[in-house]
Short mmCIF file of C-alpha atoms in Angstrom, two decimals:
data_model
loop_
_atom_site.label_atom_id
_atom_site.label_comp_id
_atom_site.label_asym_id
_atom_site.label_seq_id
_atom_site.Cartn_x
_atom_site.Cartn_y
_atom_site.Cartn_z
CA UNK A 906 -53.31 -60.32 167.67
CA UNK A 907 -55.25 -61.98 164.76
CA UNK A 908 -54.59 -63.15 161.66
CA UNK A 909 -56.22 -61.81 158.24
CA UNK A 910 -55.73 -63.77 154.99
CA UNK A 911 -56.33 -61.24 151.82
CA UNK A 912 -57.51 -63.65 148.88
CA UNK A 913 -56.62 -62.08 145.48
CA UNK A 914 -60.17 -61.11 144.27
CA UNK A 915 -61.73 -61.70 140.89
CA UNK A 916 -60.23 -58.64 138.81
CA UNK A 917 -62.12 -59.21 135.41
CA UNK A 918 -64.45 -61.03 133.64
CA UNK A 919 -63.04 -64.59 132.56
CA UNK A 920 -59.78 -63.92 134.38
CA UNK A 921 -58.42 -67.11 136.15
CA UNK A 922 -55.37 -66.18 137.22
CA UNK A 923 -52.76 -63.06 137.34
CA UNK A 924 -48.89 -62.41 137.23
CA UNK A 925 -47.53 -60.71 140.34
CA UNK A 926 -45.10 -57.84 138.53
CA UNK A 927 -44.40 -55.81 141.74
CA UNK A 928 -44.66 -55.78 145.47
CA UNK A 929 -44.81 -52.46 147.04
CA UNK A 930 -44.17 -54.23 150.90
CA UNK A 931 -42.24 -56.80 152.28
CA UNK A 932 -42.68 -59.24 154.75
CA UNK A 933 -42.17 -57.41 158.00
CA UNK A 934 -43.52 -54.19 157.04
CA UNK A 935 -46.22 -52.63 159.01
CA UNK A 936 -49.13 -51.40 156.47
CA UNK A 937 -52.04 -48.91 156.99
CA UNK A 938 -55.82 -49.88 154.91
CA UNK A 939 -55.55 -48.75 151.52
CA UNK A 940 -52.04 -48.57 151.25
CA UNK A 941 -50.59 -50.10 147.70
CA UNK A 942 -49.66 -54.06 148.49
CA UNK A 943 -48.95 -55.13 144.65
CA UNK A 944 -49.42 -54.92 141.12
CA UNK A 945 -51.29 -57.78 139.51
CA UNK A 946 -51.14 -58.03 135.74
CA UNK A 947 -53.78 -60.16 133.85
CA UNK A 948 -54.21 -60.34 130.03
CA UNK A 949 -56.16 -57.30 129.56
CA UNK A 950 -54.52 -54.81 132.28
CA UNK A 951 -52.21 -54.22 135.12
CA UNK A 952 -54.33 -53.68 138.47
CA UNK A 953 -53.31 -52.32 141.47
CA UNK A 954 -54.16 -53.93 145.10
CA UNK A 955 -54.25 -52.08 148.12
CA UNK A 956 -54.26 -53.64 151.60
CA UNK A 957 -57.80 -54.46 153.10
CA UNK A 958 -56.65 -53.97 156.63
CA UNK A 959 -53.89 -52.46 158.62
CA UNK A 960 -51.41 -54.44 160.07
CA UNK A 961 -48.11 -56.29 159.67
CA UNK A 962 -47.38 -58.51 156.59
CA UNK A 963 -46.48 -62.16 158.02
CA UNK A 964 -46.73 -63.89 154.45
CA UNK A 965 -46.91 -63.21 150.56
CA UNK A 966 -48.30 -65.63 148.33
CA UNK A 967 -45.59 -65.30 145.58
CA UNK A 968 -42.52 -63.86 144.17
CA UNK A 969 -42.10 -61.33 141.35
CA UNK A 970 -43.23 -63.05 138.02
CA UNK A 971 -45.15 -65.81 139.61
CA UNK A 972 -48.67 -66.58 138.49
CA UNK A 973 -51.40 -66.38 140.82
CA UNK A 974 -54.95 -68.02 141.07
CA UNK A 975 -57.94 -66.14 141.55
CA UNK A 976 -58.83 -66.86 145.04
CA UNK A 977 -55.26 -67.77 146.15
CA UNK A 978 -54.01 -66.14 149.18
CA UNK A 979 -52.16 -62.95 148.57
CA UNK A 980 -51.10 -61.98 151.71
CA UNK A 981 -51.64 -62.94 155.44
CA UNK A 982 -51.64 -59.60 158.10
CA UNK A 983 -51.36 -59.96 161.54
CA UNK A 984 -53.82 -57.25 162.54
CA UNK A 985 -55.19 -56.13 166.38
CA UNK A 986 -58.50 -57.37 167.70
CA UNK A 987 -60.80 -59.66 166.13
CA UNK A 988 -61.57 -59.60 162.54
CA UNK A 989 -62.47 -62.08 159.61
CA UNK A 990 -60.13 -64.48 158.81
CA UNK A 991 -60.16 -64.31 155.38
CA UNK A 992 -61.30 -61.57 152.53
CA UNK A 993 -62.14 -62.42 149.03
CA UNK A 994 -62.52 -58.88 148.04
CA UNK A 995 -61.70 -55.44 148.66
CA UNK A 996 -64.26 -52.61 149.67
CA UNK A 997 -63.85 -50.77 146.44
CA UNK A 998 -63.06 -52.02 143.07
CA UNK A 999 -59.16 -52.05 142.26
CA UNK A 1000 -58.40 -49.56 139.43
CA UNK A 1001 -56.00 -50.39 136.64
CA UNK A 1002 -52.29 -48.87 137.31
CA UNK A 1003 -52.13 -49.22 133.60
CA UNK A 1004 -54.18 -50.46 130.79
CA UNK A 1005 -52.92 -52.68 127.98
CA UNK A 1006 -54.22 -54.39 124.76
CA UNK A 1007 -54.79 -58.17 125.42
CA UNK A 1008 -51.66 -60.11 125.09
CA UNK A 1009 -49.65 -56.87 125.78
CA UNK A 1010 -48.63 -56.28 129.27
CA UNK A 1011 -47.94 -52.55 130.70
CA UNK A 1012 -45.31 -52.62 132.67
CA UNK A 1013 -41.94 -54.11 133.86
CA UNK A 1014 -39.92 -53.91 136.73
CA UNK A 1015 -36.37 -52.77 136.27
CA UNK A 1016 -33.45 -54.27 138.31
CA UNK A 1017 -31.10 -51.74 140.19
CA UNK A 1018 -28.47 -50.67 138.00
CA UNK A 1019 -25.15 -52.56 138.57
CA UNK A 1020 -22.22 -50.41 138.72
CA UNK A 1021 -19.47 -50.90 136.02
CA UNK A 1022 -15.98 -52.05 137.49
CA UNK A 1023 -13.63 -49.01 137.61
CA UNK A 1024 -10.37 -49.21 136.13
CA UNK A 1025 -7.25 -49.43 137.97
CA UNK A 1026 -5.48 -45.92 138.64
CA UNK A 1027 -2.54 -44.82 136.72
CA UNK A 1028 -0.23 -42.56 138.15
CA UNK A 1029 0.50 -39.49 135.56
CA UNK A 1030 4.49 -39.85 135.43
CA UNK A 1031 6.25 -38.08 132.71
CA UNK A 1032 8.68 -40.14 131.05
CA UNK A 1033 10.73 -39.78 127.49
CA UNK A 1034 9.82 -42.40 124.55
CA UNK A 1035 13.55 -43.87 125.06
CA UNK A 1036 12.00 -45.34 128.06
CA UNK A 1037 9.63 -47.27 126.47
CA UNK A 1038 9.43 -50.15 123.82
CA UNK A 1039 6.26 -51.41 121.61
CA UNK A 1040 6.71 -54.89 120.33
CA UNK A 1041 4.05 -57.64 120.11
CA UNK A 1042 3.25 -59.04 123.28
CA UNK A 1043 5.29 -61.94 124.46
CA UNK A 1044 5.72 -63.44 127.32
CA UNK A 1045 8.85 -63.32 129.72
CA UNK A 1046 9.71 -66.83 128.81
CA UNK A 1047 10.22 -65.83 125.17
CA UNK A 1048 12.63 -63.13 126.31
CA UNK A 1049 14.88 -65.54 127.99
CA UNK A 1050 14.98 -63.60 131.19
CA UNK A 1051 12.88 -62.50 134.10
CA UNK A 1052 12.60 -58.83 134.75
CA UNK A 1053 13.72 -57.41 137.76
CA UNK A 1054 11.06 -55.68 139.73
CA UNK A 1055 9.68 -55.08 143.26
CA UNK A 1056 6.34 -56.86 144.76
CA UNK A 1057 4.42 -54.42 144.29
CA UNK A 1058 5.27 -53.29 140.85
CA UNK A 1059 5.15 -57.22 139.40
CA UNK A 1060 1.48 -57.20 141.19
CA UNK A 1061 0.26 -53.74 139.23
CA UNK A 1062 1.74 -55.33 136.29
CA UNK A 1063 -0.71 -58.34 136.56
CA UNK A 1064 -3.19 -55.82 137.61
CA UNK A 1065 -3.07 -53.91 134.05
CA UNK A 1066 -2.45 -57.22 132.24
CA UNK A 1067 1.37 -55.77 131.30
CA UNK A 1068 4.01 -58.42 130.35
CA UNK A 1069 7.14 -57.25 132.46
CA UNK A 1070 9.19 -58.04 129.64
CA UNK A 1071 7.86 -55.76 127.21
CA UNK A 1072 8.77 -52.65 129.52
CA UNK A 1073 12.50 -51.25 129.34
CA UNK A 1074 13.63 -49.80 132.35
CA UNK A 1075 15.03 -46.15 132.18
CA UNK A 1076 17.64 -46.51 134.50
CA UNK A 1077 19.26 -49.74 135.38
CA UNK A 1078 17.82 -53.06 135.19
CA UNK A 1079 14.79 -52.87 137.23
CA UNK A 1080 11.21 -51.75 136.22
CA UNK A 1081 9.79 -49.59 138.52
CA UNK A 1082 6.35 -47.72 138.34
CA UNK A 1083 7.32 -45.07 136.52
CA UNK A 1084 8.37 -47.26 133.53
CA UNK A 1085 5.06 -49.14 133.88
CA UNK A 1086 3.16 -45.33 133.59
CA UNK A 1087 5.80 -44.58 130.60
CA UNK A 1088 4.60 -47.92 128.84
CA UNK A 1089 1.13 -46.94 129.11
CA UNK A 1090 1.42 -43.45 128.04
CA UNK A 1091 3.44 -44.33 124.73
CA UNK A 1092 1.41 -47.85 124.12
CA UNK A 1093 -2.28 -46.98 124.63
CA UNK A 1094 -2.80 -50.07 121.88
CA UNK A 1095 -1.68 -52.37 124.49
CA UNK A 1096 -4.94 -51.41 127.04
CA UNK A 1097 -7.42 -54.00 127.26
CA UNK A 1098 -10.35 -52.93 124.67
CA UNK A 1099 -12.46 -52.42 128.07
CA UNK A 1100 -14.05 -53.66 131.01
CA UNK A 1101 -16.28 -56.73 131.64
CA UNK A 1102 -19.85 -56.15 133.36
CA UNK A 1103 -20.45 -58.09 136.27
CA UNK A 1104 -23.39 -60.72 134.98
CA UNK A 1105 -26.70 -59.93 135.60
CA UNK A 1106 -29.62 -62.24 135.70
CA UNK A 1107 -33.36 -60.42 134.96
CA UNK A 1108 -36.32 -62.53 135.15
CA UNK A 1109 -38.60 -61.87 131.98
CA UNK A 1110 -41.58 -60.95 133.35
CA UNK A 1111 -44.68 -58.80 132.97
CA UNK A 1112 -44.97 -56.91 129.58
CA UNK A 1113 -41.31 -58.22 128.71
CA UNK A 1114 -42.40 -61.82 129.04
CA UNK A 1115 -46.00 -61.32 127.28
CA UNK A 1116 -43.53 -60.15 123.95
CA UNK A 1117 -41.46 -63.10 124.35
CA UNK A 1118 -44.72 -65.10 124.30
CA UNK A 1119 -46.47 -63.48 121.43
CA UNK A 1120 -42.93 -63.46 119.29
CA UNK A 1121 -42.39 -66.99 119.72
CA UNK A 1122 -45.91 -67.69 119.07
CA UNK A 1123 -45.98 -65.87 115.80
CA UNK A 1124 -43.04 -67.27 114.78
CA UNK A 1125 -44.19 -70.96 115.68
CA UNK A 1126 -47.57 -70.76 113.88
CA UNK A 1127 -46.89 -68.41 110.98
CA UNK A 1128 -44.75 -69.18 108.11
CA UNK A 1129 -43.32 -65.86 107.22
CA UNK A 1130 -42.00 -64.77 103.90
CA UNK A 1131 -40.35 -61.16 103.49
CA UNK A 1132 -40.18 -59.03 100.57
CA UNK A 1133 -37.98 -56.06 99.93
CA UNK A 1134 -38.27 -53.18 97.40
CA UNK A 1135 -35.89 -49.93 96.68
CA UNK A 1136 -38.43 -46.95 96.38
CA UNK A 1137 -37.05 -43.32 94.89
CA UNK A 1138 -38.61 -40.93 97.56
CA UNK A 1139 -36.76 -38.17 95.98
CA UNK A 1140 -39.90 -36.26 94.78
CA UNK A 1141 -42.14 -37.52 97.75
CA UNK A 1142 -39.43 -35.75 100.25
CA UNK A 1143 -39.65 -32.48 98.36
CA UNK A 1144 -43.30 -32.62 98.77
CA UNK A 1145 -43.08 -33.39 102.58
CA UNK A 1146 -40.46 -30.09 102.49
CA UNK A 1147 -42.83 -28.21 101.17
CA UNK A 1148 -45.78 -28.93 103.00
CA UNK A 1149 -43.83 -28.45 105.99
CA UNK A 1150 -42.82 -25.15 104.99
CA UNK A 1151 -46.48 -23.85 104.89
CA UNK A 1152 -47.90 -26.16 107.50
CA UNK A 1153 -49.02 -22.87 109.88
CA UNK A 1154 -49.72 -24.82 113.33
CA UNK A 1155 -49.89 -27.99 111.90
CA UNK A 1156 -47.56 -30.94 113.44
CA UNK A 1157 -44.38 -31.18 111.14
CA UNK A 1158 -44.75 -34.18 108.96
CA UNK A 1159 -42.74 -37.28 108.98
CA UNK A 1160 -42.49 -39.65 106.36
CA UNK A 1161 -45.12 -41.94 108.22
CA UNK A 1162 -48.43 -40.37 107.59
CA UNK A 1163 -47.37 -39.69 103.65
CA UNK A 1164 -46.67 -43.65 103.70
CA UNK A 1165 -50.23 -44.58 105.73
CA UNK A 1166 -52.06 -42.31 102.95
CA UNK A 1167 -50.35 -44.77 100.16
CA UNK A 1168 -51.00 -47.95 102.00
CA UNK A 1169 -54.78 -46.98 102.70
CA UNK A 1170 -54.81 -46.31 98.64
CA UNK A 1171 -53.47 -49.38 97.87
CA UNK A 1172 -55.30 -52.00 100.27
CA UNK A 1173 -58.95 -51.80 98.70
CA UNK A 1174 -56.91 -53.56 95.53
CA UNK A 1175 -55.04 -56.28 98.00
CA UNK A 1176 -57.79 -56.81 100.52
CA UNK A 1177 -55.71 -60.08 101.36
CA UNK A 1178 -53.09 -58.08 103.23
CA UNK A 1179 -55.35 -56.18 105.49
CA UNK A 1180 -56.95 -59.17 106.93
CA UNK A 1181 -56.91 -61.22 110.30
CA UNK A 1182 -56.40 -65.16 110.27
CA UNK A 1183 -57.91 -67.32 113.05
CA UNK A 1184 -56.25 -70.44 112.35
CA UNK A 1185 -58.09 -72.48 114.98
CA UNK A 1186 -61.24 -72.08 113.29
CA UNK A 1187 -59.46 -71.73 109.75
CA UNK A 1188 -61.25 -68.26 108.88
CA UNK A 1189 -59.71 -65.30 107.09
CA UNK A 1190 -61.74 -62.36 107.81
CA UNK A 1191 -60.36 -59.21 104.95
CA UNK A 1192 -61.20 -55.94 106.54
CA UNK A 1193 -62.47 -53.04 104.93
CA UNK A 1194 -61.62 -50.38 107.29
CA UNK A 1195 -57.72 -49.90 108.22
CA UNK A 1196 -57.06 -50.06 111.43
CA UNK A 1197 -53.38 -49.48 111.44
CA UNK A 1198 -51.15 -50.72 114.55
CA UNK A 1199 -48.09 -48.83 114.92
CA UNK A 1200 -45.38 -50.39 116.74
CA UNK A 1201 -43.93 -47.76 119.25
CA UNK A 1202 -41.15 -48.30 121.24
CA UNK A 1203 -41.57 -47.44 125.24
CA UNK A 1204 -39.56 -47.97 128.18
CA UNK A 1205 -41.82 -50.63 129.30
CA UNK A 1206 -41.23 -52.59 125.80
CA UNK A 1207 -43.01 -52.56 122.32
CA UNK A 1208 -46.34 -51.48 122.39
CA UNK A 1209 -48.77 -51.37 119.22
CA UNK A 1210 -51.35 -48.66 119.55
CA UNK A 1211 -53.75 -48.31 116.61
CA UNK A 1212 -54.85 -45.96 114.24
CA UNK A 1213 -58.87 -46.23 113.69
CA UNK A 1214 -60.17 -45.82 110.44
CA UNK A 1215 -57.31 -44.45 108.90
CA UNK A 1216 -58.65 -44.83 105.37
CA UNK A 1217 -60.76 -41.83 106.24
CA UNK A 1218 -57.90 -39.29 107.68
CA UNK A 1219 -55.61 -36.94 105.63
CA UNK A 1220 -52.47 -36.77 106.34
CA UNK A 1221 -52.47 -33.67 108.95
CA UNK A 1222 -55.03 -35.99 111.17
CA UNK A 1223 -52.70 -38.74 110.85
CA UNK A 1224 -49.84 -36.91 111.92
CA UNK A 1225 -51.95 -35.75 114.60
CA UNK A 1226 -52.87 -39.23 115.66
CA UNK A 1227 -49.46 -40.81 115.43
CA UNK A 1228 -48.19 -38.22 117.72
CA UNK A 1229 -51.09 -38.77 120.06
CA UNK A 1230 -51.25 -42.40 120.31
CA UNK A 1231 -47.17 -42.55 120.64
CA UNK A 1232 -47.53 -40.22 123.63
CA UNK A 1233 -50.42 -42.03 125.18
CA UNK A 1234 -48.24 -45.39 124.74
CA UNK A 1235 -45.00 -44.16 125.97
CA UNK A 1236 -46.54 -41.96 129.14
CA UNK A 1237 -48.52 -45.00 129.94
CA UNK A 1238 -51.93 -43.38 129.54
CA UNK A 1239 -52.73 -45.55 126.62
CA UNK A 1240 -56.46 -46.84 127.09
CA UNK A 1241 -57.37 -50.77 126.24
CA UNK A 1242 -59.08 -50.27 123.13
CA UNK A 1243 -56.23 -48.30 121.50
CA UNK A 1244 -54.04 -51.19 121.67
CA UNK A 1245 -56.02 -53.72 120.38
CA UNK A 1246 -57.61 -54.73 117.40
CA UNK A 1247 -55.44 -54.06 114.44
CA UNK A 1248 -55.68 -55.08 110.99
CA UNK A 1249 -52.35 -54.40 109.38
CA UNK A 1250 -49.15 -53.33 111.59
CA UNK A 1251 -46.40 -50.44 110.43
CA UNK A 1252 -43.24 -50.98 112.32
CA UNK A 1253 -40.26 -48.14 111.61
CA UNK A 1254 -37.15 -47.46 113.33
CA UNK A 1255 -36.88 -44.00 111.68
CA UNK A 1256 -33.25 -43.17 111.83
CA UNK A 1257 -32.13 -46.48 112.63
CA UNK A 1258 -33.92 -48.27 110.25
CA UNK A 1259 -31.31 -49.92 108.46
CA UNK A 1260 -30.94 -51.07 104.87
CA UNK A 1261 -33.61 -53.84 105.11
CA UNK A 1262 -35.62 -55.60 107.94
CA UNK A 1263 -37.56 -58.79 108.24
CA UNK A 1264 -40.38 -58.18 110.75
CA UNK A 1265 -42.44 -60.46 112.68
CA UNK A 1266 -46.21 -60.41 112.30
CA UNK A 1267 -48.41 -59.10 114.78
CA UNK A 1268 -50.67 -62.31 115.30
CA UNK A 1269 -53.53 -62.94 114.04
CA UNK A 1270 -52.93 -60.01 111.65
CA UNK A 1271 -51.26 -61.47 108.22
CA UNK A 1272 -49.13 -59.14 106.75
CA UNK A 1273 -46.48 -56.29 108.16
CA UNK A 1274 -44.86 -53.36 106.88
CA UNK A 1275 -41.50 -51.79 107.44
CA UNK A 1276 -39.81 -48.84 106.20
CA UNK A 1277 -36.17 -48.31 106.20
CA UNK A 1278 -34.16 -45.17 106.56
CA UNK A 1279 -33.95 -42.61 103.72
CA UNK A 1280 -30.30 -42.44 102.31
CA UNK A 1281 -28.66 -40.57 99.17
CA UNK A 1282 -27.03 -42.51 96.46
CA UNK A 1283 -26.12 -42.11 92.96
CA UNK A 1284 -28.58 -43.23 90.31
CA UNK A 1285 -28.91 -43.78 86.65
CA UNK A 1286 -31.65 -41.52 84.92
CA UNK A 1287 -31.71 -40.84 81.40
CA UNK A 1288 -28.06 -42.42 80.98
CA UNK A 1289 -26.69 -39.96 83.24
CA UNK A 1290 -25.45 -40.32 87.27
CA UNK A 1291 -27.88 -38.17 89.55
CA UNK A 1292 -28.43 -37.94 93.40
CA UNK A 1293 -31.76 -39.80 94.88
CA UNK A 1294 -33.05 -40.12 98.18
CA UNK A 1295 -34.18 -43.77 98.42
CA UNK A 1296 -35.89 -45.94 100.62
CA UNK A 1297 -36.00 -49.87 101.08
CA UNK A 1298 -39.40 -50.91 102.21
CA UNK A 1299 -39.86 -54.63 103.75
CA UNK A 1300 -43.25 -56.63 104.01
CA UNK A 1301 -43.58 -59.76 105.79
CA UNK A 1302 -46.51 -62.17 105.30
CA UNK A 1303 -48.20 -65.06 106.28
CA UNK A 1304 -47.75 -67.51 103.69
CA UNK A 1305 -50.62 -69.62 104.44
CA UNK A 1306 -53.12 -66.92 103.52
CA UNK A 1307 -51.08 -64.26 101.11
CA UNK A 1308 -49.03 -65.38 98.25
CA UNK A 1309 -45.88 -63.89 97.20
CA UNK A 1310 -47.25 -62.75 94.05
CA UNK A 1311 -49.71 -60.78 95.71
CA UNK A 1312 -47.27 -59.11 98.33
CA UNK A 1313 -44.97 -58.38 95.68
CA UNK A 1314 -47.79 -56.62 93.56
CA UNK A 1315 -49.03 -54.53 96.54
CA UNK A 1316 -45.59 -53.38 97.18
CA UNK A 1317 -45.14 -52.37 93.59
CA UNK A 1318 -48.36 -50.61 93.76
CA UNK A 1319 -47.06 -48.73 97.08
CA UNK A 1320 -43.70 -47.94 95.08
CA UNK A 1321 -45.91 -46.02 92.13
CA UNK A 1322 -47.89 -44.08 94.70
CA UNK A 1323 -44.97 -43.14 96.43
CA UNK A 1324 -42.69 -42.39 93.38
CA UNK A 1325 -45.34 -40.17 92.04
CA UNK A 1326 -46.74 -38.21 95.36
CA UNK A 1327 -49.18 -36.44 93.53
CA UNK A 1328 -51.53 -39.65 93.23
CA UNK A 1329 -51.43 -39.71 96.91
CA UNK A 1330 -53.78 -36.40 96.92
CA UNK A 1331 -56.15 -37.51 93.77
CA UNK A 1332 -58.82 -40.10 93.83
#
């Protein structure tokens, strides 16, 4: 028998190390050549490494979440016959298991679910209300007596968290199981609010670790400020309903395509919003084209696919692209170029939008816009009470390069467009 050391190959230009995000084998496993071995994540993609030889795995180079330098031993095999002692590359280039944008990761390994503890069984024994009392919880000592009960009844009462002094026996002075059942039946509020789950430690790896690093870097480097404005979207919602009623085979419009049209129309007067800031070089690049990042929640975490040249698309084209990119992100089919290069980000929680948000900027951008949910509320119009559909709109900006006046003026421009939606379709 011989030993074969498989070294982590060069899996991308400029890549010095990779993170182990999943092992498909364990020490002691016998594998075939080209069998999936491990998933390795770099800043650009997650790559599936395959076994270069057939043999038995005798050592692995690290655990899930560990960083491994290029050229380090990823796995050591025990093989039949004579083979070269080491291998630094595989015969065929590894294929990305899932591509991701720089500073974003592609998949997360989830732990097995921990079963929740089950409540103690309670026998269903009928009883009369006279068999039960329901005072505020007090101790046995406060009653000045120790209730009579068998050891089994006392143990069950302890398991259920019941003070036996609160339970009035139906017969005689001895508390029986039927008395406990009756007490529970007529005193449901005495039951505990819930059951504690077992503690679980989950290592922060892969995409979740990248998200954590990005959020920490954004808050550490960028002095955020948030501005929130209330917008009356009654007319906009009426327009959206009309467009959907006559849409034919087109996708159903949500609020987002209309909001993106408004953003693209307002940005030419506020170029400092559609920008990226290289704080190391001290250079702000104000972009002419709007490459709009669209924060999307996936099973693997938050991803930001990008609508390229959003200013050149109409409302229906935007709706199509939003749906396509969101599906690609959630299904793990988004390409690397579709997950990078945004100049401004839009983040929406949809029906969970809340009253107001303070979104975190997607560095190196300088602003992020967050619409909140639409609610109906009474308003005063021409001295009379009317019902309106209102939505709060939040914007967070980098105060190093965006002044509060500019951010507020930009949101007021959006407000004018959204409250007079005919302006969205005229030059």
